[in-house]
Coordinates of C-alpha atoms in Angstrom, one line a residue:
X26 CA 31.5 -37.0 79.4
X27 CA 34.0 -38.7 77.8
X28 CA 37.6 -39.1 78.7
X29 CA 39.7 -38.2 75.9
X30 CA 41.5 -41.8 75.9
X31 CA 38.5 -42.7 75.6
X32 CA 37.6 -41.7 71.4
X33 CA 41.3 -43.1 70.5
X34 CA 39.9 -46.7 69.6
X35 CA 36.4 -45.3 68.5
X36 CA 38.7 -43.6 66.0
X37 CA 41.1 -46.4 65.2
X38 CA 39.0 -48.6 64.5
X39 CA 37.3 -46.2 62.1
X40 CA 40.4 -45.5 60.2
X41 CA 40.8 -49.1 60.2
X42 CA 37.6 -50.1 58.4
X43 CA 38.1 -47.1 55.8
X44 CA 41.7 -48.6 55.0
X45 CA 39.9 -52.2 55.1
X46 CA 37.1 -50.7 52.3
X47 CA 40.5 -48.8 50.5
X48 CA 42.2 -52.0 50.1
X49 CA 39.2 -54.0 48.8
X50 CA 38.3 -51.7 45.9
X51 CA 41.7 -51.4 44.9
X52 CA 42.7 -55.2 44.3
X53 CA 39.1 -55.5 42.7
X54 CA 40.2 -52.8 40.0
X55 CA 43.5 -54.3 39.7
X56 CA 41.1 -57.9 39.4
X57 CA 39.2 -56.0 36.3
X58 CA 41.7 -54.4 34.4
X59 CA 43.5 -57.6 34.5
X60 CA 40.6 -58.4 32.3
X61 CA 40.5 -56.0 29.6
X62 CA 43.2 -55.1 27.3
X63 CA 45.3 -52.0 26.6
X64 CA 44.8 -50.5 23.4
X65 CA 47.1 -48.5 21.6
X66 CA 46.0 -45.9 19.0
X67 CA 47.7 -43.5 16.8
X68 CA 45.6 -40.2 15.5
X69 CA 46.4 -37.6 13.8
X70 CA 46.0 -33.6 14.2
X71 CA 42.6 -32.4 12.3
X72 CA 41.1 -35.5 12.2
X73 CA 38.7 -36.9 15.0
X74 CA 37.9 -40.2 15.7
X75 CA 35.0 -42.0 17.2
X76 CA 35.4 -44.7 19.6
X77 CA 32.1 -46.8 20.2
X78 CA 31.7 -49.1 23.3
X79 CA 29.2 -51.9 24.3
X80 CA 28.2 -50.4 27.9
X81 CA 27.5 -47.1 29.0
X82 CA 30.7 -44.8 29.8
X83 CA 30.5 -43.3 33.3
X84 CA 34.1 -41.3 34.4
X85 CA 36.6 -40.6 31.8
X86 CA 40.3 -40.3 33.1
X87 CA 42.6 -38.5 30.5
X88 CA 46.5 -37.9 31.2
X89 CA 47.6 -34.9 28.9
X90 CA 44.3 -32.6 28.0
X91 CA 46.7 -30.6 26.4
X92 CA 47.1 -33.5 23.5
X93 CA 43.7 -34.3 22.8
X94 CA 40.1 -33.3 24.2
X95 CA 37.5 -35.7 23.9
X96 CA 33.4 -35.5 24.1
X97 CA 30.9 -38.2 25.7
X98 CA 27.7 -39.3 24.3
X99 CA 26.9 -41.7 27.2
X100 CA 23.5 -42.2 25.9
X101 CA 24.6 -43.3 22.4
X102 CA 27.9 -45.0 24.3
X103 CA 30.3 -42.9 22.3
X104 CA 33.1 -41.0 22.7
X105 CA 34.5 -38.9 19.9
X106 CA 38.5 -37.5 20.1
X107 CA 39.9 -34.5 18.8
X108 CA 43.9 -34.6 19.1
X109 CA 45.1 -31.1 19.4
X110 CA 48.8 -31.5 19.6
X111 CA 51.7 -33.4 18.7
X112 CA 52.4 -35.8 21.8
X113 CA 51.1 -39.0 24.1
X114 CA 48.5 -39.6 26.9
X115 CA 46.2 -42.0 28.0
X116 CA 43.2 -42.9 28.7
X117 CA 41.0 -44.2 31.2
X118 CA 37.5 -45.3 30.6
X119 CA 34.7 -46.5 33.5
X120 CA 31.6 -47.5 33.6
X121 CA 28.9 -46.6 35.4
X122 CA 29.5 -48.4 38.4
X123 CA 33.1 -47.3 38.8
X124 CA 34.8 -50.0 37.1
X125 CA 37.7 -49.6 34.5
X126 CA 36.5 -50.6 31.4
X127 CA 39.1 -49.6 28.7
X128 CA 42.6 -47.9 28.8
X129 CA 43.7 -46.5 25.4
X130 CA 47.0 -44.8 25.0
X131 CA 46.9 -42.4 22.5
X132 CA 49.6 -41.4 19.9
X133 CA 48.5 -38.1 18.4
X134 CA 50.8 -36.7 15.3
X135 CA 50.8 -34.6 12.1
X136 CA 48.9 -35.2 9.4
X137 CA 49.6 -35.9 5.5
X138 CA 46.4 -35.1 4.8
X139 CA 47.1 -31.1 5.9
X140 CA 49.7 -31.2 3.4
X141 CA 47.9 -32.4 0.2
X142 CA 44.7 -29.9 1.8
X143 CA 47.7 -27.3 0.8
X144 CA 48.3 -28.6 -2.7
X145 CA 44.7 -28.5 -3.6
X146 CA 44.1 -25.4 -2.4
X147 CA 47.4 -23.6 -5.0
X148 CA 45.9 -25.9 -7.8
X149 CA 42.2 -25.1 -6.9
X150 CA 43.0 -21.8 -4.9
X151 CA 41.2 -19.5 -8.6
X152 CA 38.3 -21.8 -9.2
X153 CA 35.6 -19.2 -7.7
X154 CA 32.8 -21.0 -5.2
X155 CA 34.7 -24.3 -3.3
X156 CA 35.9 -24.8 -0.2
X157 CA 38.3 -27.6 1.1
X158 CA 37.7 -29.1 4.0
X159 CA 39.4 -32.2 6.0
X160 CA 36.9 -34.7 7.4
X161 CA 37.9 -37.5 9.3
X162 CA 40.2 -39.0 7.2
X163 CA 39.6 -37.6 4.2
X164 CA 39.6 -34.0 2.0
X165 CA 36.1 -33.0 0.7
X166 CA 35.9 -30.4 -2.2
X167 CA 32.9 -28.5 -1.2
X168 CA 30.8 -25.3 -2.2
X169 CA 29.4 -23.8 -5.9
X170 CA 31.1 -24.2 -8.9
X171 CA 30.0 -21.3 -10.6
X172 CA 31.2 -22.9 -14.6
X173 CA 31.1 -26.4 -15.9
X174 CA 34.7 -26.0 -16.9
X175 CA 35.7 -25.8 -13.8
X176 CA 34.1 -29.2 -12.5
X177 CA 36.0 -30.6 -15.2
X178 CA 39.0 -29.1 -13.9
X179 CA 38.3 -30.2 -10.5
X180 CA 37.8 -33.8 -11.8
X181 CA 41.4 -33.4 -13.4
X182 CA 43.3 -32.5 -10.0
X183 CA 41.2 -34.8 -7.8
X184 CA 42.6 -37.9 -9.9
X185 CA 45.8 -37.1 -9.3
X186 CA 45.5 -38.2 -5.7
X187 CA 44.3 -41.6 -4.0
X188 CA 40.3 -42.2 -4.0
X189 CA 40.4 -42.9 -0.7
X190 CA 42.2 -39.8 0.5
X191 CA 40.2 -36.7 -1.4
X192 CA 36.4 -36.3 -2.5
X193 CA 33.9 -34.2 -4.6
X194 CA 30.4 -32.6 -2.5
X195 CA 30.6 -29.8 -4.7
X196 CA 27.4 -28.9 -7.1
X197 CA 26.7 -26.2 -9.9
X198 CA 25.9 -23.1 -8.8
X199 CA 21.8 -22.0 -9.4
X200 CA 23.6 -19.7 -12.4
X201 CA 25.5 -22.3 -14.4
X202 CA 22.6 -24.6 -14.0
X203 CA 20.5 -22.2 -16.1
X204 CA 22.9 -21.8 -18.3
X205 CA 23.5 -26.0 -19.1
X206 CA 19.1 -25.6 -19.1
X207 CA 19.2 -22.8 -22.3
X208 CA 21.5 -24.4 -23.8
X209 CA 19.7 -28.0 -23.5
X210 CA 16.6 -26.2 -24.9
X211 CA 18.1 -24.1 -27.7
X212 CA 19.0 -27.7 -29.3
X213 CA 15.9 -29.2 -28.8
X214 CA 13.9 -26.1 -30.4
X215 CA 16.2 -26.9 -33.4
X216 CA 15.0 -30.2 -33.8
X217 CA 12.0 -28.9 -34.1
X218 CA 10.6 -29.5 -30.6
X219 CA 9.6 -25.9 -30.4
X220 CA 6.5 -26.9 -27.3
X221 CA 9.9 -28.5 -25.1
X222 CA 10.7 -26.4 -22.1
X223 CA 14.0 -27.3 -19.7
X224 CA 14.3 -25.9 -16.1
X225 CA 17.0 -26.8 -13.4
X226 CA 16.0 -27.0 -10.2
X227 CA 17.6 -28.8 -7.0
X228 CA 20.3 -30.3 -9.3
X229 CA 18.1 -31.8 -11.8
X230 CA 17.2 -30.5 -15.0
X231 CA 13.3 -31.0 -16.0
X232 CA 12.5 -31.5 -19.6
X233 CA 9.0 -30.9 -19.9
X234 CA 6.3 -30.1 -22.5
X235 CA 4.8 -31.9 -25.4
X236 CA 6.5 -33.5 -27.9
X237 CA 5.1 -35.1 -31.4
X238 CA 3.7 -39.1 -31.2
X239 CA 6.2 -41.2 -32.8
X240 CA 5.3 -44.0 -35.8
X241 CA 3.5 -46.7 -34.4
X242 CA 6.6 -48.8 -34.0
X243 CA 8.0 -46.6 -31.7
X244 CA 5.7 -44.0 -30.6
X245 CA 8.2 -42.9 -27.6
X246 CA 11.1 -41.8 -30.5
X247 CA 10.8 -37.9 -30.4
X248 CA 10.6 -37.9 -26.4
X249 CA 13.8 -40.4 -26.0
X250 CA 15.6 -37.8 -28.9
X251 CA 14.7 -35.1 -26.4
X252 CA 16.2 -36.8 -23.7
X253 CA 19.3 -38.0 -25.0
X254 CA 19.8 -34.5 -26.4
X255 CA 19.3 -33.7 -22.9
X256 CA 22.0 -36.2 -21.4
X257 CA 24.5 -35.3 -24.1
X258 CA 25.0 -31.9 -22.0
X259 CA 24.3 -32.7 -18.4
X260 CA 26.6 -36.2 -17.1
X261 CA 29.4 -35.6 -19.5
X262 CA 30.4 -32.1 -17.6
X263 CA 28.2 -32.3 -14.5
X264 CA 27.7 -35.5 -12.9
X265 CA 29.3 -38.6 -15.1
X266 CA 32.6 -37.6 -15.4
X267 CA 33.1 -37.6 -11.8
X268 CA 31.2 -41.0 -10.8
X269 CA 33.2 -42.7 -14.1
X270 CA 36.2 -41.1 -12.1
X271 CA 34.8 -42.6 -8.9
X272 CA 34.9 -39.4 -7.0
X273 CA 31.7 -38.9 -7.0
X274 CA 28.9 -41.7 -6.2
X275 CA 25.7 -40.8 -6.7
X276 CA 23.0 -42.7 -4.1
X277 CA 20.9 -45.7 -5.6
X278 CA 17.8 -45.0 -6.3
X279 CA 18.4 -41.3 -6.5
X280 CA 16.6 -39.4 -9.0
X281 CA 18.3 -38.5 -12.1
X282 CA 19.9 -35.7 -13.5
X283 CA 17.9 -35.2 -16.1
X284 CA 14.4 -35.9 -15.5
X285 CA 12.0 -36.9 -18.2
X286 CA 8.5 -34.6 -17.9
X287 CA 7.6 -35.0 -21.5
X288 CA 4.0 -35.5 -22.5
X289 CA 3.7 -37.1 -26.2
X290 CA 0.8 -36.2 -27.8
X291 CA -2.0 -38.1 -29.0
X292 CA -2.3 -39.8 -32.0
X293 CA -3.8 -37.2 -34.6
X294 CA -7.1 -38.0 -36.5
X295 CA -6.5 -39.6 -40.0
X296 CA -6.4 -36.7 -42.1
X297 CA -8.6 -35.9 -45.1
X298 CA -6.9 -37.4 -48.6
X299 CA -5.2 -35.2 -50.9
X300 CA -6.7 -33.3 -53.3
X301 CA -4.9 -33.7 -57.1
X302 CA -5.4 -31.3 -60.0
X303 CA -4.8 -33.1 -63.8
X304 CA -4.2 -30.8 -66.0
X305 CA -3.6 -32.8 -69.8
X306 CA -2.8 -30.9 -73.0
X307 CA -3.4 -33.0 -76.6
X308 CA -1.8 -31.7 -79.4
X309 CA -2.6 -33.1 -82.7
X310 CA -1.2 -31.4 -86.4
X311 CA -2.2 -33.4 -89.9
X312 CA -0.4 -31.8 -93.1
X313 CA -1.5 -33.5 -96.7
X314 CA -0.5 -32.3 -100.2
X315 CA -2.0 -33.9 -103.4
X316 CA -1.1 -33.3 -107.1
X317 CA -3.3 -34.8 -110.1
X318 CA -2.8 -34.6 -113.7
X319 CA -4.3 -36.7 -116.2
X320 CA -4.7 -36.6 -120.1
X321 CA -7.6 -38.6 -121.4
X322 CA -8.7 -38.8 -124.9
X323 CA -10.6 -42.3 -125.5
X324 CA -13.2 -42.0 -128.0
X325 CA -15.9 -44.8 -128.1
X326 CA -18.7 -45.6 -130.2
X327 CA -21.8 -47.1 -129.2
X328 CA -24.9 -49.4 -131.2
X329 CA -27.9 -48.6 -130.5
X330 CA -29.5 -50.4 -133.6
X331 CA -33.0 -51.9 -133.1
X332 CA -36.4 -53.7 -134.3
X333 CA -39.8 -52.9 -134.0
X334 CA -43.0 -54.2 -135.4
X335 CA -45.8 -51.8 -135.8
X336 CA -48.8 -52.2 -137.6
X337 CA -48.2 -55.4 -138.8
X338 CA -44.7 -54.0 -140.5
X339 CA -41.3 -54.4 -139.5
X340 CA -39.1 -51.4 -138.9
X341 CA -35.5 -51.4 -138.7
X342 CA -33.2 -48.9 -137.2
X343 CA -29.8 -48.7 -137.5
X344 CA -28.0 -45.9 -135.0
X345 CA -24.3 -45.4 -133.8
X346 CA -23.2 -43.1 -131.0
X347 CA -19.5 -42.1 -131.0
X348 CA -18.4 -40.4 -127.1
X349 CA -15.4 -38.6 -126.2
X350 CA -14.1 -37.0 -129.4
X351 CA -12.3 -33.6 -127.3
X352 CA -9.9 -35.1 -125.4
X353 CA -9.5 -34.0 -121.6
X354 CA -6.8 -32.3 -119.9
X355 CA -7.2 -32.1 -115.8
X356 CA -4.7 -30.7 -113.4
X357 CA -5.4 -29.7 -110.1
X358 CA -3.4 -29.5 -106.7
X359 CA -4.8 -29.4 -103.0
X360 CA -3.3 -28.5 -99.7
X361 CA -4.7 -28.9 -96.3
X362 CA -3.9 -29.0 -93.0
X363 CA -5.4 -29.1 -89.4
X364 CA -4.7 -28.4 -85.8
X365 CA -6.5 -30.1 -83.3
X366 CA -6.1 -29.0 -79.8
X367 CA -7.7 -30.7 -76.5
X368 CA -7.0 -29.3 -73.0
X369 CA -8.4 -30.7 -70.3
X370 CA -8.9 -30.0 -66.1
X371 CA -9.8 -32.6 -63.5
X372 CA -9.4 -33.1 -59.3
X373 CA -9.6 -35.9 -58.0
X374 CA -9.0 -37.6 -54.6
X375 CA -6.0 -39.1 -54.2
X376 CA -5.4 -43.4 -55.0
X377 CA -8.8 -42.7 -56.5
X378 CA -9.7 -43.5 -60.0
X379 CA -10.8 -40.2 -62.2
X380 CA -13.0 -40.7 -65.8
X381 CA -13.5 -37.6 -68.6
X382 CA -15.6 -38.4 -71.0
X383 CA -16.7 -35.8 -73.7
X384 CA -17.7 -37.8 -77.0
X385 CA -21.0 -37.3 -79.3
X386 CA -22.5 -40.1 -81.1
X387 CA -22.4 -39.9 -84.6
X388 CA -24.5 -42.3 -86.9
X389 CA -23.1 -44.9 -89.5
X390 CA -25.1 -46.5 -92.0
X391 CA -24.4 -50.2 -92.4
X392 CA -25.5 -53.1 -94.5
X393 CA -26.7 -56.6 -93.1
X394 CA -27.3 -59.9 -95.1
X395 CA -29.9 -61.7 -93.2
X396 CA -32.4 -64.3 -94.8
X397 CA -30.5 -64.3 -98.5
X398 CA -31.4 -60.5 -98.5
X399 CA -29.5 -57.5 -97.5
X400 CA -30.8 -54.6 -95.2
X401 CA -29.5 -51.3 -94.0
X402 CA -29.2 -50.4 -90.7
X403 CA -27.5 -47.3 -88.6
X404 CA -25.2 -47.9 -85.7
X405 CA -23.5 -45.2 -83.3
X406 CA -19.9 -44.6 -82.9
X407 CA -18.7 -42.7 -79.6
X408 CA -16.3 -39.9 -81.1
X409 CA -14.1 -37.5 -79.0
X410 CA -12.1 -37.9 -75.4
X411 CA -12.1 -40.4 -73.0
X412 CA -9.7 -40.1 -70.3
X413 CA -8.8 -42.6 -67.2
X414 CA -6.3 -41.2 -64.4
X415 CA -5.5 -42.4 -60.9
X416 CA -2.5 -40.0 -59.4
X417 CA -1.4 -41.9 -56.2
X418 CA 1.0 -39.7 -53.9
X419 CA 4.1 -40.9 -52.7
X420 CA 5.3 -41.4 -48.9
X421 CA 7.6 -38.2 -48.0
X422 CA 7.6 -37.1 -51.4
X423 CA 6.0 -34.3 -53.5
X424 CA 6.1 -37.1 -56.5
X425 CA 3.1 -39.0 -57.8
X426 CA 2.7 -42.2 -59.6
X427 CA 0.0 -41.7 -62.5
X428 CA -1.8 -44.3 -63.5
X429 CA -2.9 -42.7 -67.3
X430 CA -5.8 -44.0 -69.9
X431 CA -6.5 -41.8 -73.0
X432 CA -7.9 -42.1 -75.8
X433 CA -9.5 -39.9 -78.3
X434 CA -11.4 -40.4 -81.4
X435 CA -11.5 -37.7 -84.5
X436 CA -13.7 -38.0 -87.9
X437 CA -10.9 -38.0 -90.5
X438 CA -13.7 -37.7 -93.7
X439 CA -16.4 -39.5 -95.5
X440 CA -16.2 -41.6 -98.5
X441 CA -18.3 -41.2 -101.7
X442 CA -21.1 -43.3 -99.6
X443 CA -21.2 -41.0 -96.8
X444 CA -19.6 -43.1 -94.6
X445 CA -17.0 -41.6 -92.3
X446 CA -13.6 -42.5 -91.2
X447 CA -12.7 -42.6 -87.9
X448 CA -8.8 -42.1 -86.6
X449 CA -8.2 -43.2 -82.9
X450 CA -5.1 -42.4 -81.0
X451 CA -5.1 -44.2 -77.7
X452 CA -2.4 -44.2 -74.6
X453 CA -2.2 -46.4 -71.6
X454 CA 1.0 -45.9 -69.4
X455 CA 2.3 -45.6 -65.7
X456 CA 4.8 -42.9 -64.6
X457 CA 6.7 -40.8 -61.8
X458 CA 6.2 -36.9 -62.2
X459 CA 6.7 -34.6 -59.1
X460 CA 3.9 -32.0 -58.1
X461 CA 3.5 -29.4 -60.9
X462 CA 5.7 -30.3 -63.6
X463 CA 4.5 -31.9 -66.4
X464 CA 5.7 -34.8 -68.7
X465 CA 4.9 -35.8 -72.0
X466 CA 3.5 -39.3 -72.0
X467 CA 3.4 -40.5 -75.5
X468 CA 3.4 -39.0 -78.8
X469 CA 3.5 -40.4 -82.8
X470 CA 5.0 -39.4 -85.9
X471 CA 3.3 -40.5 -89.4
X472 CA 4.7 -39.8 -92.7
X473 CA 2.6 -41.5 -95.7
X474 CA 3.4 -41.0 -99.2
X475 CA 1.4 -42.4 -102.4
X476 CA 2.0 -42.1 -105.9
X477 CA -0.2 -43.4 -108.8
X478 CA 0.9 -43.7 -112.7
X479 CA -1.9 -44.0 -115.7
X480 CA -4.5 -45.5 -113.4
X481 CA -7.8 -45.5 -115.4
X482 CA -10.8 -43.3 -113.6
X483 CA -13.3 -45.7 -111.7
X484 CA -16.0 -46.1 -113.5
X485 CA -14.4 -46.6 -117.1
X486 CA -14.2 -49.8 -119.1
X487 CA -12.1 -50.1 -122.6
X488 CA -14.5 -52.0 -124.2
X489 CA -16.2 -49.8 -126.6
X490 CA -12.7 -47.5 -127.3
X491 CA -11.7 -46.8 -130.5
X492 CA -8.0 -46.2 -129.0
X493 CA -6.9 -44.8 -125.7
X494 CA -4.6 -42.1 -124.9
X495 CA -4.4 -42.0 -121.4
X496 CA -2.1 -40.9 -119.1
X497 CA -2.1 -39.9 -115.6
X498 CA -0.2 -38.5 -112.7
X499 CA -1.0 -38.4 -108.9
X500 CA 0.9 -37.7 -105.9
X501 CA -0.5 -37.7 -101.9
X502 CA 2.2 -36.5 -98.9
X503 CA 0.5 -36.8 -95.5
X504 CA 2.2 -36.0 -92.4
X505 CA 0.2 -36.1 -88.4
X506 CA 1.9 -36.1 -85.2
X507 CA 0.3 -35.9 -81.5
X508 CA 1.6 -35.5 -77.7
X509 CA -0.2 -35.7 -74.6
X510 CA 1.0 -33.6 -71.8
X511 CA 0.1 -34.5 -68.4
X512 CA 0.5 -32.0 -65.0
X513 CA -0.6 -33.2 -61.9
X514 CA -0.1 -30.8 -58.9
X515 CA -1.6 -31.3 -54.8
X516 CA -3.5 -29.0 -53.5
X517 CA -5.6 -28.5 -50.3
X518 CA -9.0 -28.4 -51.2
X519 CA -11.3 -28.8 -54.3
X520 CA -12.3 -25.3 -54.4
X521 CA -8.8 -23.8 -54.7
X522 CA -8.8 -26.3 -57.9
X523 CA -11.3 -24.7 -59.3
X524 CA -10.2 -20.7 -58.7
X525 CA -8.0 -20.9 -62.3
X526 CA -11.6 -22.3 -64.4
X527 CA -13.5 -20.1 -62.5
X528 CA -11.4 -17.1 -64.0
X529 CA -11.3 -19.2 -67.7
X530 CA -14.9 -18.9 -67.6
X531 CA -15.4 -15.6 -66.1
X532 CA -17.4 -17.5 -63.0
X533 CA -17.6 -15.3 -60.3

């Protein structure tokens, strides 16, 4: 056993190695802060602040946890600070070996940004839906605007402050989104895009559906109208205002706000030319008058004195004719007139040529010198209608050009040889006329007048008169006119051309 003088240096020199230890680990902090610097920092209350270091944090040292707390995230060698009061502290940051890494002291005070979180709120405190938030070092607008109006009236306020200092997270709520999508699709429907459809959903409104092909330059024309429609209602309230602002920025390579689902539709088959009724009217009127009067007394005498030799005798004969001794008194007066209607009915395809032709042949003698000798032969002349029409329709127009031939022959009489004559009236001409409505092409006035005085009969010589008292009146008026009427009109088939001649005819 032990004396008890005996544990007095055991102890002594244990105390002396712990003081030795004490001493060493002290002057080899002292040797590492000595190495690092002191940072000052100034926060402010409400707004945390994230320190990040380049080794892992082991103890934390803080003067004054009434000021600030704070909250380690050794594995991601962070440390993020929350002041809580107005005041100062430090702090003390080791590693994981015990060594002091960083000393910070912290300056913690009030922040503007509380104030201007105030202001918003009193200007913002009716719009329905937002919150306002500080974070970090700046005021986020958050929440569901329930109107587009009041976007725009957030986008008003927010401008009145720094960039830097206040922000826009806020979106449309699910209801005013609907609304912005049946308004976007009432104004397309108008347009005539009546197969367009536009939903919102997730922010972004879809425009979907089918929409009509486009001319062949620009097929794509009826969906880009769609869309821009579209855009007119979405960015200008929703989301471009605020990024023209800058308060909001909108991600590269985010989708847009108004998405494009349209499907054009194929090209349609050609289709089927247009059908085109001509309907032409000819009206033709002849008038003539003729007066004759004549008084004729020419009395003649004739010899018809002659010789003959019978039976070896001569006779003689001696005879004298007189003609014409009751003189002649004529006076006669004629009136005619005729009418001479043609109405005619064809379809044909449209740019397409069209012929009528309703003539009979009627025969002519004629006489031929061949070989110092004359013959007599018979030739055929086509009398009655020939018509020639090509309507052509117009781009986006009811109006046709008509492309018009007529021409129609008429026996007017026959001479004393039996020969007849023939009156042609023919029309070639080009002209505009709209669907159903008719125009008159063409159309002639005649007026001839003849009068004859003492004109001896044909037939009559004055050779063997004995005097002549002759004398003679005659007067001829005639009067003809004609107009051609021409009607062309579209219509969708052939057979609904033919309905009105069906009920003409009684055709069932």
């Amino acid at each position: 056993m032990l004396h008890p003088f005996t544990k007095t240096p055991v102890l002594f020199i244990a105390f002396l190695a712990l003081g030795i230890l004490f001493s060493a680990q002290t002057h080899a902090q002292k040797e590492t802060l000595k190495a690092e610097k002191t940072l000052s920092m100034r926060l402010a209350t409400g707004i945390s602040e994230t320190l990040n270091f380049d080794f892992s944090p082991g103890n934390i040292a803080l003067g004054d946890p009434k000021v600030l707390r704070f909250q380690v995230d050794r594995e991601n060698r962070k440390m993020i600070l929350v002041p809580l009061a107005v005041g100062k502290t430090s702090l003390d940051v080791y590693d994981q070996a015990g060594v002091l890494k960083r000393r910070y002291v912290l300056t913690v005070v009030i922040s503007d940004l509380a104030k201007t979180a105030r202001e918003l709120q009193d200007l913002l405190g009716e719009v329905e839906g937002i919150r306002i938030k500080i974070f970090g070092r700046k005021i986020l607008i958050d929440g569901e605007i329930l109107l587009p109006s009041d976007l725009n009236r957030i986008v008003t306020v927010v401008n009145q402050y720094p960039k830097e200092e206040v922000g826009i997270i806020a979106t449309l709520s699910p209801v005013a989104q609907k609304i912005i999508a049946e308004k976007i699709q009432e104004d397309i429907h108008k347009m005539g895009f009546k197969e367009v459809t536009t939903r919102a959903v997730n922010q972004r409104f879809l425009i979907e559906g089918e929409v009509p092909r486009g001319p062949d330059a620009d097929p794509d024309r009826n969906a880009v109208i769609a869309i821009e429609t579209a855009k007119t209602y979405v960015p200008d309230v929703f989301i471009t205002t605020a990024e023209k602002e800058g308060v909001i920025k909108r991600p590269e390579g985010g989708p847009p706000v108004v998405v494009n689902l349209l499907i054009i539709k194929p090209k349609p088959s050609a289709e089927p030319a247009k059908m085109v009724r001509i309907v032409t009217h000819y009206v033709e009127l002849n008038k003539n008058y003729a007066k004759n009067f004549s008084f004729n007394w020419t009395p003649g005498i004739r010899d018809t004195s002659n010789i003959e030799l019978k039976g070896g005798k001569l006779a003689t004969t001696v005879t004298a004719t007189l003609d014409s001794l009751i003189p002649k008194l004529n006076n006669a007066t004629t009136h005619g007139h005729a009418r001479v209607l043609e109405s005619s009915s064809l379809i044909v395809q449209d740019n397409e040529e069209g012929t009528l032709n309703n003539a009979i042949q009627i025969p002519i003698t004629v006489f031929q010198t061949s070989s110092g000798g004359t013959q007599q032969a018979t030739e055929y002349v086509d009398v009655g209608l020939l018509m020639k029409i090509k309507p052509t329709a117009l781009q986006e127009s009811s109006a046709m050009r008509v492309d018009v031939e007529f021409q129609l022959k008429t026996v007017l009489g026959f001479n004393e040889r039996g020969i007849p004559s023939i009156g042609q009236n023919k029309i070639n001409t080009v002209l505009i006329v709209g669907s159903g409505e008719s125009a008159a092409i063409g159309g002639l006035v005649t007026n001839n007048m003849l009068t004859n005085y003492n004109k001896l009969p044909e037939g009559t010589t004055s050779q063997n008169f004995l005097f002549n008292l002759y004398r003679s009146k005659s007067f001829q008026n005639n009067k003809s006119q004609f107009v051609l009427f021409v009607t062309p009109e579209i219509i969708k088939s052939a057979a609904e051309g033919s309905e009105e001649l069906k009920r003409k005819f009684r055709v069932k």
